[in-house]
Amino acid sequence: MTDTPTVTLAQYIGGERVAAETSEESLNPSNTQDVVARVPQGGEAEVEAAVGAAKAAFPAWSEASPEVRSDLLDKVGDTILKRREELGRLLSREEGKTLPEGIGETVRAGRIFKYFAGEALRRHGQNLDSVRPGVEIQTYRQAVGVFGLITPWNFPIAIPAWKTAPALAFGNTVVIKPAGPTPAIAAALADIIYECGAPAGVFNMIFGPGSMGAKLVEHKDVDGVSFTGSQAVGASVAEAAMKRQARVQLEMGGKNPLVVLDDADLDRAVMVALDGSFYATGQRCTASSRIIVTEGIHDRFVKALAEKVAALKVGDPLDPATQMGPAVSEAQRETSYRYIDIAKAEGGRVVTGGGRLQLENPGWWVQPTLIADTHKDMRINCEEVFGPVASTVRVKDYDEALAVANDGDFGLSAGVVTTSLKYARDFQRRVKAGMVMVNLPTAGVDYHVPFGGTKKSSYGAREQGFAAVEFYTQTKTAYSWA
């Protein structure tokens, strides 16, 4: 057992912490005897109260000086950065990613708030000449209203940050429902936002089953919805939001290709694949879970990567020696092993890993696994596993590699490892993905630039950076007789 205390969480509604009659336990995935938090279980009443609070707070918040919003976000960002060690440790204990990854994500969240503190002061418009003499035209951006934010567990402070910060920066109010497996770090973010002086009702956080998210999406007073999660749930979110003409933004995962060409630097290629496929336990929507390798380098690459994968130290995320933590939950662990079995049944060859991993502490451990000799149409190459499982596909040349990379329903991130400027530039132009990496892991993006994909990976306006203003504001065009 651990001596780290269990925290009791509450709903955050209208500037108050609201207790609930029932609760569930959030467990440490690297030691399931450790209860991280007791989590309130809300329902329709909490959704109604939170949306009502956000709606009531909207007029004053949207009409406040942008400096007020900027100051709040800057203070939130500073506070997160000052507490990076404490927050990062909580994140790693609750989600399972290593401590450096947990601290790194926390820093990212702080930087996001500080970035949008600046953007709050840059909500700009245009003055334009009319085609009619004596008429002046202005365009300017206004806040939309109440935003419902539904966030996942794999980046449990960064993704709430990159949805909340722009919403607040541009004058909107928020009701956020974080994912079930990681409530404590989400609540810690809510505590900081309140502590830094957010007016009552501007920011609300509710906990409970998935049905609460559905109620939030369907609510008549929610003007926009931003969702990150699976394609199946995303489709229902889009349908419910569009049915009542609310704006909607979806991020729905990836099956991201990493192309390794014959002319690649082998050490660089292995490093890129190892990072993109296995860090954060492979639980990243941008992970390079299918690796497409041309035949001239294929055998050497697979051998070298397998050695690195086999050497990965799996263990307690808070142990400095650990390179990979557990899956976030038993369900995620079993998903990884189920896809390993499916790949083997379809003819894939497990080069390393694939076995059940038992460590000293009871946890959701997964052995990092590399599967070779797969075909592009196997399920392992078409469906998102969301675990430390990578597959390789052997191809003849660059043209075949590009064709295989462009197969499938996903199009979030794609990478190529090559020393050829010709192939690098061609890949950037022709690969069907929203983000392209050249000689870099497919996972790993900056917070000040747009994030999003093509095909069924994303829907609606881009997230993050300067693109966020498109989703979180609406343009008004005003004409006047001079």
Tab-separated table of C-alpha atoms in Angstrom:
chain	number	residue	atom	x	y	z
A	1	MET	CA	0.000	0.000	0.000
A	2	THR	CA	1.019	3.630	-0.504
A	3	ASP	CA	1.134	6.359	2.112
A	4	THR	CA	0.089	9.004	-0.415
A	5	PRO	CA	-3.295	10.389	0.674
A	6	THR	CA	-6.509	9.818	-1.215
A	7	VAL	CA	-8.265	13.041	-2.218
A	8	THR	CA	-12.030	13.496	-2.228
A	9	LEU	CA	-13.180	15.484	-5.236
A	10	ALA	CA	-16.279	17.613	-5.781
A	11	GLN	CA	-18.216	19.042	-8.681
A	12	TYR	CA	-17.186	22.624	-9.540
A	13	ILE	CA	-20.348	24.581	-10.317
A	14	GLY	CA	-20.948	28.314	-10.176
A	15	GLY	CA	-17.809	29.035	-8.207
A	16	GLU	CA	-18.547	26.423	-5.540
A	17	ARG	CA	-17.335	22.922	-4.787
A	18	VAL	CA	-20.470	20.773	-4.707
A	19	ALA	CA	-20.343	17.421	-2.930
A	20	ALA	CA	-22.168	14.353	-4.240
A	21	GLU	CA	-23.936	11.506	-2.477
A	22	THR	CA	-22.201	8.787	-4.506
A	23	SER	CA	-18.602	8.405	-5.575
A	24	GLU	CA	-16.258	6.053	-7.383
A	25	GLU	CA	-12.567	5.373	-6.874
A	26	SER	CA	-9.778	6.436	-9.201
A	27	LEU	CA	-6.925	3.918	-8.939
A	28	ASN	CA	-3.212	4.257	-9.559
A	29	PRO	CA	-2.617	2.092	-12.677
A	30	SER	CA	0.883	1.197	-11.492
A	31	ASN	CA	-0.367	0.084	-8.085
A	32	THR	CA	-4.077	-0.681	-8.012
A	33	GLN	CA	-4.034	-0.850	-4.211
A	34	ASP	CA	-3.454	2.915	-4.227
A	35	VAL	CA	-6.692	4.918	-4.384
A	36	VAL	CA	-5.791	8.283	-5.898
A	37	ALA	CA	-9.206	9.910	-5.552
A	38	ARG	CA	-12.826	9.429	-4.652
A	39	VAL	CA	-14.795	10.923	-7.497
A	40	PRO	CA	-18.323	12.337	-7.306
A	41	GLN	CA	-20.859	10.840	-9.668
A	42	GLY	CA	-23.215	13.427	-11.047
A	43	GLY	CA	-26.147	13.306	-13.420
A	44	GLU	CA	-28.565	15.492	-15.302
A	45	ALA	CA	-29.058	17.840	-12.332
A	46	GLU	CA	-25.344	18.692	-12.244
A	47	VAL	CA	-25.287	19.289	-16.009
A	48	GLU	CA	-28.263	21.643	-15.692
A	49	ALA	CA	-26.687	23.523	-12.799
A	50	ALA	CA	-23.302	23.878	-14.484
A	51	VAL	CA	-24.716	25.048	-17.814
A	52	GLY	CA	-27.023	27.448	-15.987
A	53	ALA	CA	-24.067	28.908	-14.084
A	54	ALA	CA	-22.032	29.276	-17.274
A	55	LYS	CA	-24.923	30.944	-19.099
A	56	ALA	CA	-25.469	33.398	-16.244
A	57	ALA	CA	-21.762	34.293	-16.136
A	58	PHE	CA	-21.403	34.805	-19.894
A	59	PRO	CA	-22.627	38.422	-20.307
A	60	ALA	CA	-20.241	39.949	-17.774
A	61	TRP	CA	-17.285	37.778	-18.805
A	62	SER	CA	-17.689	38.365	-22.539
A	63	GLU	CA	-18.019	42.122	-22.052
A	64	ALA	CA	-15.127	42.452	-19.594
A	65	SER	CA	-11.899	44.126	-20.596
A	66	PRO	CA	-9.657	41.664	-22.445
A	67	GLU	CA	-6.995	42.602	-19.910
A	68	VAL	CA	-9.107	40.965	-17.191
A	69	ARG	CA	-9.177	37.710	-19.134
A	70	SER	CA	-5.492	37.988	-20.013
A	71	ASP	CA	-4.487	38.538	-16.392
A	72	LEU	CA	-6.475	35.512	-15.208
A	73	LEU	CA	-4.969	33.175	-17.807
A	74	ASP	CA	-1.464	34.466	-17.176
A	75	LYS	CA	-1.868	33.876	-13.436
A	76	VAL	CA	-3.208	30.361	-14.055
A	77	GLY	CA	-0.232	29.625	-16.321
A	78	ASP	CA	2.269	30.937	-13.773
A	79	THR	CA	0.682	28.894	-10.977
A	80	ILE	CA	0.787	25.678	-13.023
A	81	LEU	CA	4.433	26.254	-13.879
A	82	LYS	CA	5.351	26.945	-10.249
A	83	ARG	CA	3.670	23.691	-9.195
A	84	ARG	CA	4.968	21.588	-12.082
A	85	GLU	CA	6.666	19.023	-9.832
A	86	GLU	CA	3.639	18.479	-7.597
A	87	LEU	CA	1.162	18.408	-10.498
A	88	GLY	CA	3.413	16.246	-12.647
A	89	ARG	CA	3.740	13.718	-9.857
A	90	LEU	CA	-0.035	13.577	-9.405
A	91	LEU	CA	-0.519	13.184	-13.155
A	92	SER	CA	1.985	10.327	-13.367
A	93	ARG	CA	0.527	8.589	-10.333
A	94	GLU	CA	-2.989	8.785	-11.762
A	95	GLU	CA	-2.451	8.315	-15.531
A	96	GLY	CA	0.678	6.175	-15.541
A	97	LYS	CA	3.060	8.109	-17.762
A	98	THR	CA	6.605	8.538	-16.467
A	99	LEU	CA	7.406	11.444	-14.167
A	100	PRO	CA	9.392	13.371	-16.825
A	101	GLU	CA	6.418	12.947	-19.157
A	102	GLY	CA	4.010	14.050	-16.425
A	103	ILE	CA	6.035	17.142	-15.586
A	104	GLY	CA	6.508	17.885	-19.288
A	105	GLU	CA	2.771	17.760	-19.905
A	106	THR	CA	2.144	20.009	-16.915
A	107	VAL	CA	4.606	22.567	-18.255
A	108	ARG	CA	2.835	22.416	-21.610
A	109	ALA	CA	-0.477	23.201	-19.892
A	110	GLY	CA	1.051	26.204	-18.156
A	111	ARG	CA	2.539	27.483	-21.395
A	112	ILE	CA	-0.826	27.108	-23.144
A	113	PHE	CA	-2.520	29.344	-20.585
A	114	LYS	CA	0.226	31.935	-20.882
A	115	TYR	CA	0.057	31.844	-24.695
A	116	PHE	CA	-3.684	32.500	-24.668
A	117	ALA	CA	-3.224	35.237	-22.100
A	118	GLY	CA	-1.521	37.059	-24.959
A	119	GLU	CA	-4.140	36.022	-27.501
A	120	ALA	CA	-6.869	37.502	-25.301
A	121	LEU	CA	-5.413	40.927	-26.134
A	122	ARG	CA	-5.139	40.158	-29.859
A	123	ARG	CA	-8.761	39.496	-30.744
A	124	HIS	CA	-8.646	41.564	-33.902
A	125	GLY	CA	-10.874	42.713	-36.751
A	126	GLN	CA	-10.629	44.691	-39.985
A	127	ASN	CA	-11.643	48.039	-41.440
A	128	LEU	CA	-12.608	47.730	-45.084
A	129	ASP	CA	-13.686	50.101	-47.832
A	130	SER	CA	-17.200	49.519	-49.064
A	131	VAL	CA	-18.053	49.400	-52.766
A	132	ARG	CA	-20.581	52.112	-51.898
A	133	PRO	CA	-19.266	55.666	-51.403
A	134	GLY	CA	-19.665	56.969	-47.881
A	135	VAL	CA	-20.074	53.561	-46.274
A	136	GLU	CA	-17.536	52.082	-43.854
A	137	ILE	CA	-17.233	48.420	-42.933
A	138	GLN	CA	-15.813	46.845	-39.810
A	139	THR	CA	-15.414	43.195	-38.944
A	140	TYR	CA	-14.765	42.055	-35.412
A	141	ARG	CA	-14.825	38.859	-33.419
A	142	GLN	CA	-17.213	38.172	-30.577
A	143	ALA	CA	-17.502	35.411	-28.022
A	144	VAL	CA	-19.889	32.587	-28.899
A	145	GLY	CA	-21.373	31.660	-25.520
A	146	VAL	CA	-21.229	28.514	-23.386
A	147	PHE	CA	-18.813	25.782	-24.490
A	148	GLY	CA	-19.097	22.153	-23.460
A	149	LEU	CA	-15.647	20.534	-23.391
A	150	ILE	CA	-15.225	16.759	-23.268
A	151	THR	CA	-11.632	15.688	-22.700
A	152	PRO	CA	-9.727	12.359	-22.690
A	153	TRP	CA	-7.509	10.715	-20.117
A	154	ASN	CA	-4.248	10.424	-22.081
A	155	PHE	CA	-3.311	14.117	-21.739
A	156	PRO	CA	-5.395	14.913	-18.666
A	157	ILE	CA	-4.091	18.435	-18.041
A	158	ALA	CA	-2.785	19.525	-21.452
A	159	ILE	CA	-5.978	18.851	-23.427
A	160	PRO	CA	-8.263	20.508	-20.842
A	161	ALA	CA	-5.827	23.438	-21.010
A	162	TRP	CA	-5.833	23.741	-24.789
A	163	LYS	CA	-9.639	23.710	-24.882
A	164	THR	CA	-10.306	25.859	-21.795
A	165	ALA	CA	-7.686	28.572	-22.318
A	166	PRO	CA	-8.855	29.812	-25.750
A	167	ALA	CA	-12.510	29.530	-24.757
A	168	LEU	CA	-11.927	31.809	-21.757
A	169	ALA	CA	-9.465	34.076	-23.566
A	170	PHE	CA	-12.036	35.084	-26.143
A	171	GLY	CA	-14.847	35.678	-23.645
A	172	ASN	CA	-16.724	32.400	-23.536
A	173	THR	CA	-17.706	30.408	-20.461
A	174	VAL	CA	-17.008	26.718	-19.961
A	175	VAL	CA	-18.476	23.488	-18.682
A	176	ILE	CA	-15.888	20.720	-18.898
A	177	LYS	CA	-16.352	17.006	-18.355
A	178	PRO	CA	-12.966	15.274	-17.979
A	179	ALA	CA	-12.396	11.574	-18.595
A	180	GLY	CA	-13.226	9.055	-15.892
A	181	PRO	CA	-9.744	7.531	-15.339
A	182	THR	CA	-7.975	10.848	-14.571
A	183	PRO	CA	-10.217	13.064	-12.439
A	184	ALA	CA	-7.713	14.159	-9.797
A	185	ILE	CA	-5.351	16.040	-12.114
A	186	ALA	CA	-8.355	17.641	-13.842
A	187	ALA	CA	-9.671	18.751	-10.453
A	188	ALA	CA	-6.255	20.171	-9.597
A	189	LEU	CA	-6.506	22.368	-12.695
A	190	ALA	CA	-9.994	23.476	-11.630
A	191	ASP	CA	-8.681	24.344	-8.150
A	192	ILE	CA	-6.005	26.557	-9.709
A	193	ILE	CA	-8.453	28.360	-11.992
A	194	TYR	CA	-10.699	29.120	-9.009
A	195	GLU	CA	-7.748	30.067	-6.809
A	196	CYS	CA	-6.511	32.524	-9.431
A	197	GLY	CA	-9.788	34.425	-9.319
A	198	ALA	CA	-12.077	33.141	-12.064
A	199	PRO	CA	-15.511	34.719	-11.549
A	200	ALA	CA	-18.261	32.373	-10.421
A	201	GLY	CA	-19.718	30.370	-13.294
A	202	VAL	CA	-17.040	31.238	-15.853
A	203	PHE	CA	-15.429	27.822	-15.460
A	204	ASN	CA	-17.327	24.710	-14.324
A	205	MET	CA	-16.160	21.100	-14.096
A	206	ILE	CA	-18.473	18.116	-13.698
A	207	PHE	CA	-17.686	14.463	-12.987
A	208	GLY	CA	-19.703	11.363	-13.695
A	209	PRO	CA	-20.654	8.763	-16.291
A	210	GLY	CA	-20.563	9.191	-20.055
A	211	SER	CA	-24.268	9.958	-20.072
A	212	MET	CA	-23.412	13.338	-18.522
A	213	GLY	CA	-21.328	14.150	-21.575
A	214	ALA	CA	-24.272	13.283	-23.801
A	215	LYS	CA	-26.551	15.555	-21.770
A	216	LEU	CA	-23.996	18.350	-22.046
A	217	VAL	CA	-23.807	18.004	-25.824
A	218	GLU	CA	-27.590	17.958	-26.147
A	219	HIS	CA	-28.219	20.920	-23.845
A	220	LYS	CA	-30.027	23.791	-25.580
A	221	ASP	CA	-27.889	26.423	-23.821
A	222	VAL	CA	-24.539	24.940	-24.871
A	223	ASP	CA	-23.467	26.945	-27.925
A	224	GLY	CA	-20.416	24.901	-28.895
A	225	VAL	CA	-18.832	21.531	-28.159
A	226	SER	CA	-15.189	20.504	-28.370
A	227	PHE	CA	-14.592	16.768	-28.051
A	228	THR	CA	-11.498	14.571	-28.038
A	229	GLY	CA	-12.027	10.810	-28.038
A	230	SER	CA	-12.982	7.901	-30.269
A	231	GLN	CA	-14.538	7.976	-33.723
A	232	ALA	CA	-17.643	6.146	-32.534
A	233	VAL	CA	-18.398	8.576	-29.725
A	234	GLY	CA	-17.342	11.541	-31.853
A	235	ALA	CA	-19.932	10.661	-34.482
A	236	SER	CA	-22.718	10.732	-31.882
A	237	VAL	CA	-21.410	14.019	-30.461
A	238	ALA	CA	-21.426	15.593	-33.913
A	239	GLU	CA	-24.920	14.361	-34.682
A	240	ALA	CA	-26.364	15.662	-31.415
A	241	ALA	CA	-24.646	19.054	-31.707
A	242	MET	CA	-25.480	19.642	-35.349
A	243	LYS	CA	-29.085	18.569	-34.842
A	244	ARG	CA	-29.591	21.751	-32.824
A	245	GLN	CA	-27.071	23.811	-34.863
A	246	ALA	CA	-24.413	24.126	-32.164
A	247	ARG	CA	-20.880	24.459	-33.452
A	248	VAL	CA	-18.767	21.356	-32.958
A	249	GLN	CA	-15.108	20.387	-33.092
A	250	LEU	CA	-13.905	16.780	-32.963
A	251	GLU	CA	-10.511	15.106	-32.546
A	252	MET	CA	-10.914	11.355	-32.982
A	253	GLY	CA	-7.542	9.655	-33.017
A	254	GLY	CA	-5.175	8.258	-35.568
A	255	LYS	CA	-3.463	5.233	-37.049
A	256	ASN	CA	-0.391	7.192	-37.886
A	257	PRO	CA	2.147	5.966	-40.444
A	258	LEU	CA	5.886	6.341	-40.067
A	259	VAL	CA	7.692	5.738	-43.358
A	260	VAL	CA	11.338	4.655	-43.162
A	261	LEU	CA	13.158	4.836	-46.503
A	262	ASP	CA	16.294	2.990	-47.600
A	263	ASP	CA	18.389	6.159	-47.384
A	264	ALA	CA	17.389	6.910	-43.781
A	265	ASP	CA	19.938	7.289	-41.029
A	266	LEU	CA	19.324	3.987	-39.229
A	267	ASP	CA	20.000	5.279	-35.719
A	268	ARG	CA	17.739	8.258	-36.301
A	269	ALA	CA	14.985	6.047	-37.705
A	270	VAL	CA	15.094	3.735	-34.684
A	271	MET	CA	15.009	6.651	-32.259
A	272	VAL	CA	12.076	8.241	-34.081
A	273	ALA	CA	10.111	4.974	-34.137
A	274	LEU	CA	10.855	4.133	-30.497
A	275	ASP	CA	9.720	7.538	-29.294
A	276	GLY	CA	6.661	7.762	-31.518
A	277	SER	CA	5.442	4.219	-30.902
A	278	PHE	CA	6.227	3.462	-27.262
A	279	TYR	CA	6.698	6.576	-25.151
A	280	ALA	CA	3.671	7.487	-23.007
A	281	THR	CA	2.866	3.740	-23.247
A	282	GLY	CA	1.748	4.322	-26.832
A	283	GLN	CA	-1.350	6.074	-25.502
A	284	ARG	CA	-1.159	9.057	-27.831
A	285	CYS	CA	-3.473	9.794	-30.742
A	286	THR	CA	-0.366	10.858	-32.666
A	287	ALA	CA	1.606	7.659	-31.945
A	288	SER	CA	3.285	5.984	-34.935
A	289	SER	CA	1.603	2.607	-34.547
A	290	ARG	CA	2.232	1.399	-38.128
A	291	ILE	CA	5.752	1.598	-39.466
A	292	ILE	CA	6.180	1.307	-43.243
A	293	VAL	CA	9.706	0.282	-44.207
A	294	THR	CA	11.268	-0.064	-47.654
A	295	GLU	CA	12.894	-3.409	-48.351
A	296	GLY	CA	16.518	-2.239	-48.541
A	297	ILE	CA	16.603	-1.205	-44.876
A	298	HIS	CA	13.732	-3.307	-43.527
A	299	ASP	CA	15.585	-6.198	-41.878
A	300	ARG	CA	18.270	-4.015	-40.296
A	301	PHE	CA	15.668	-1.561	-39.032
A	302	VAL	CA	13.409	-4.228	-37.508
A	303	LYS	CA	16.355	-5.911	-35.786
A	304	ALA	CA	17.687	-2.627	-34.364
A	305	LEU	CA	14.267	-1.404	-33.240
A	306	ALA	CA	13.429	-4.750	-31.629
A	307	GLU	CA	16.590	-4.543	-29.526
A	308	LYS	CA	15.609	-1.083	-28.264
A	309	VAL	CA	12.018	-2.141	-27.569
A	310	ALA	CA	13.129	-5.236	-25.657
A	311	ALA	CA	15.423	-3.084	-23.523
A	312	LEU	CA	12.704	-0.625	-22.456
A	313	LYS	CA	12.412	-0.475	-18.677
A	314	VAL	CA	8.745	-0.831	-17.707
A	315	GLY	CA	7.821	0.037	-14.143
A	316	ASP	CA	6.629	2.541	-11.575
A	317	PRO	CA	6.256	5.905	-13.350
A	318	LEU	CA	7.781	7.699	-10.372
A	319	ASP	CA	10.965	5.596	-10.516
A	320	PRO	CA	13.693	7.580	-12.346
A	321	ALA	CA	14.832	4.382	-14.090
A	322	THR	CA	11.420	3.745	-15.661
A	323	GLN	CA	11.081	4.430	-19.383
A	324	MET	CA	7.481	3.275	-19.824
A	325	GLY	CA	4.619	3.120	-17.356
A	326	PRO	CA	1.442	1.020	-17.342
A	327	ALA	CA	-1.710	1.276	-19.414
A	328	VAL	CA	-4.195	3.648	-17.838
A	329	SER	CA	-6.743	0.926	-17.038
A	330	GLU	CA	-7.452	-2.768	-17.211
A	331	ALA	CA	-9.582	-2.168	-20.313
A	332	GLN	CA	-6.703	-0.456	-22.118
A	333	ARG	CA	-4.307	-3.230	-21.128
A	334	GLU	CA	-6.668	-5.885	-22.466
A	335	THR	CA	-7.182	-3.953	-25.702
A	336	SER	CA	-3.448	-4.102	-26.374
A	337	TYR	CA	-3.256	-7.843	-25.768
A	338	ARG	CA	-6.392	-8.472	-27.816
A	339	TYR	CA	-4.863	-6.743	-30.834
A	340	ILE	CA	-1.606	-8.650	-30.375
A	341	ASP	CA	-3.613	-11.887	-30.557
A	342	ILE	CA	-5.521	-10.650	-33.607
A	343	ALA	CA	-2.279	-9.723	-35.379
A	344	LYS	CA	-0.759	-13.141	-34.688
A	345	ALA	CA	-3.919	-14.889	-35.919
A	346	GLU	CA	-3.755	-12.898	-39.156
A	347	GLY	CA	-0.119	-13.862	-39.789
A	348	GLY	CA	1.912	-11.224	-37.970
A	349	ARG	CA	5.186	-12.224	-36.319
A	350	VAL	CA	5.914	-11.006	-32.800
A	351	VAL	CA	9.559	-9.923	-32.908
A	352	THR	CA	9.684	-8.867	-29.277
A	353	GLY	CA	7.168	-8.585	-26.436
A	354	GLY	CA	3.635	-9.911	-26.619
A	355	GLY	CA	3.692	-11.686	-23.267
A	356	ARG	CA	1.840	-10.948	-20.054
A	357	LEU	CA	3.981	-8.749	-17.847
A	358	GLN	CA	3.973	-9.243	-14.070
A	359	LEU	CA	5.767	-6.773	-11.810
A	360	GLU	CA	6.025	-6.382	-8.041
A	361	ASN	CA	3.064	-4.022	-7.754
A	362	PRO	CA	-0.353	-5.011	-9.103
A	363	GLY	CA	-0.921	-2.799	-12.120
A	364	TRP	CA	-2.069	-2.616	-15.722
A	365	TRP	CA	1.310	-3.571	-17.192
A	366	VAL	CA	1.787	-4.173	-20.912
A	367	GLN	CA	4.935	-5.587	-22.450
A	368	PRO	CA	6.059	-3.287	-25.293
A	369	THR	CA	5.530	-5.262	-28.480
A	370	LEU	CA	6.833	-5.095	-32.045
A	371	ILE	CA	5.040	-7.144	-34.722
A	372	ALA	CA	6.612	-7.681	-38.163
A	373	ASP	CA	5.486	-9.308	-41.419
A	374	THR	CA	2.116	-7.587	-41.399
A	375	HIS	CA	0.018	-6.562	-44.392
A	376	LYS	CA	-1.486	-3.115	-44.780
A	377	ASP	CA	-5.034	-4.503	-44.574
A	378	MET	CA	-4.593	-6.386	-41.292
A	379	ARG	CA	-6.659	-5.034	-38.417
A	380	ILE	CA	-3.492	-4.142	-36.502
A	381	ASN	CA	-2.775	-1.623	-39.293
A	382	CYS	CA	-6.318	-0.281	-39.661
A	383	GLU	CA	-7.667	0.104	-36.114
A	384	GLU	CA	-6.368	2.260	-33.278
A	385	VAL	CA	-4.852	0.136	-30.505
A	386	PHE	CA	-3.797	2.983	-28.192
A	387	GLY	CA	-1.093	0.983	-26.477
A	388	PRO	CA	2.622	0.103	-26.736
A	389	VAL	CA	2.152	-2.067	-29.823
A	390	ALA	CA	3.724	-1.248	-33.190
A	391	SER	CA	3.561	-3.157	-36.459
A	392	THR	CA	5.807	-3.029	-39.512
A	393	VAL	CA	4.846	-3.293	-43.182
A	394	ARG	CA	7.509	-4.106	-45.790
A	395	VAL	CA	7.186	-2.172	-49.074
A	396	LYS	CA	9.201	-2.045	-52.296
A	397	ASP	CA	9.862	1.677	-52.673
A	398	TYR	CA	8.791	5.210	-51.814
A	399	ASP	CA	5.732	5.198	-54.056
A	400	GLU	CA	4.353	2.076	-52.420
A	401	ALA	CA	5.196	3.470	-48.989
A	402	LEU	CA	3.225	6.652	-49.702
A	403	ALA	CA	0.259	4.644	-51.004
A	404	VAL	CA	0.204	2.475	-47.880
A	405	ALA	CA	0.578	5.537	-45.645
A	406	ASN	CA	-2.477	7.099	-47.295
A	407	ASP	CA	-4.639	3.995	-46.789
A	408	GLY	CA	-7.326	3.917	-44.114
A	409	ASP	CA	-9.848	6.168	-42.399
A	410	PHE	CA	-7.420	8.139	-40.212
A	411	GLY	CA	-5.284	11.117	-41.168
A	412	LEU	CA	-3.965	12.823	-38.054
A	413	SER	CA	-0.163	12.680	-38.162
A	414	ALA	CA	2.362	11.088	-40.533
A	415	GLY	CA	6.150	10.866	-40.557
A	416	VAL	CA	8.979	10.058	-42.913
A	417	VAL	CA	12.619	9.300	-42.123
A	418	THR	CA	14.889	10.041	-45.064
A	419	THR	CA	18.001	11.968	-46.039
A	420	SER	CA	16.441	12.847	-49.410
A	421	LEU	CA	15.089	16.380	-49.727
A	422	LYS	CA	13.134	15.230	-52.774
A	423	TYR	CA	11.234	12.537	-50.871
A	424	ALA	CA	10.812	14.665	-47.753
A	425	ARG	CA	9.171	17.518	-49.669
A	426	ASP	CA	7.049	15.172	-51.777
A	427	PHE	CA	5.814	13.396	-48.636
A	428	GLN	CA	4.904	16.706	-47.006
A	429	ARG	CA	2.758	17.634	-49.990
A	430	ARG	CA	1.122	14.315	-50.794
A	431	VAL	CA	0.561	12.456	-47.537
A	432	LYS	CA	-3.054	12.653	-46.350
A	433	ALA	CA	-2.541	13.897	-42.816
A	434	GLY	CA	-3.124	17.103	-40.932
A	435	MET	CA	0.407	17.114	-39.482
A	436	VAL	CA	3.629	15.882	-41.086
A	437	MET	CA	6.951	15.100	-39.391
A	438	VAL	CA	10.251	14.790	-41.265
A	439	ASN	CA	12.930	12.891	-39.339
A	440	LEU	CA	10.911	13.448	-36.150
A	441	PRO	CA	8.482	11.269	-34.171
A	442	THR	CA	4.854	11.496	-35.273
A	443	ALA	CA	3.980	12.330	-31.665
A	444	GLY	CA	5.160	15.661	-30.315
A	445	VAL	CA	3.623	18.980	-31.340
A	446	ASP	CA	3.992	22.615	-30.316
A	447	TYR	CA	1.244	24.477	-28.480
A	448	HIS	CA	1.306	27.700	-30.542
A	449	VAL	CA	0.448	26.167	-33.938
A	450	PRO	CA	-2.678	24.421	-35.287
A	451	PHE	CA	-3.416	20.822	-34.293
A	452	GLY	CA	-5.727	18.504	-36.224
A	453	GLY	CA	-6.084	15.908	-38.932
A	454	THR	CA	-7.842	14.923	-42.124
A	455	LYS	CA	-10.335	12.208	-43.044
A	456	LYS	CA	-12.036	10.738	-39.951
A	457	SER	CA	-9.376	11.881	-37.484
A	458	SER	CA	-10.776	15.387	-37.116
A	459	TYR	CA	-13.875	17.415	-37.850
A	460	GLY	CA	-14.363	21.151	-37.671
A	461	ALA	CA	-11.921	23.954	-36.982
A	462	ARG	CA	-8.334	23.283	-35.925
A	463	GLU	CA	-7.339	23.320	-32.263
A	464	GLN	CA	-4.513	25.182	-30.528
A	465	GLY	CA	-2.380	28.176	-31.396
A	466	PHE	CA	-3.501	30.963	-33.651
A	467	ALA	CA	-6.150	28.715	-35.254
A	468	ALA	CA	-8.209	28.482	-32.049
A	469	VAL	CA	-9.820	31.879	-32.611
A	470	GLU	CA	-11.798	30.446	-35.530
A	471	PHE	CA	-13.736	28.039	-33.327
A	472	TYR	CA	-14.108	30.057	-30.154
A	473	THR	CA	-15.299	33.315	-31.751
A	474	GLN	CA	-17.819	34.391	-34.345
A	475	THR	CA	-17.292	37.200	-36.846
A	476	LYS	CA	-19.644	40.168	-36.996
A	477	THR	CA	-19.661	42.528	-40.001
A	478	ALA	CA	-20.873	46.084	-39.342
A	479	TYR	CA	-21.771	48.729	-41.949
A	480	SER	CA	-22.087	52.436	-41.175
A	481	TRP	CA	-22.773	55.646	-43.073
A	482	ALA	CA	-19.698	57.794	-42.572
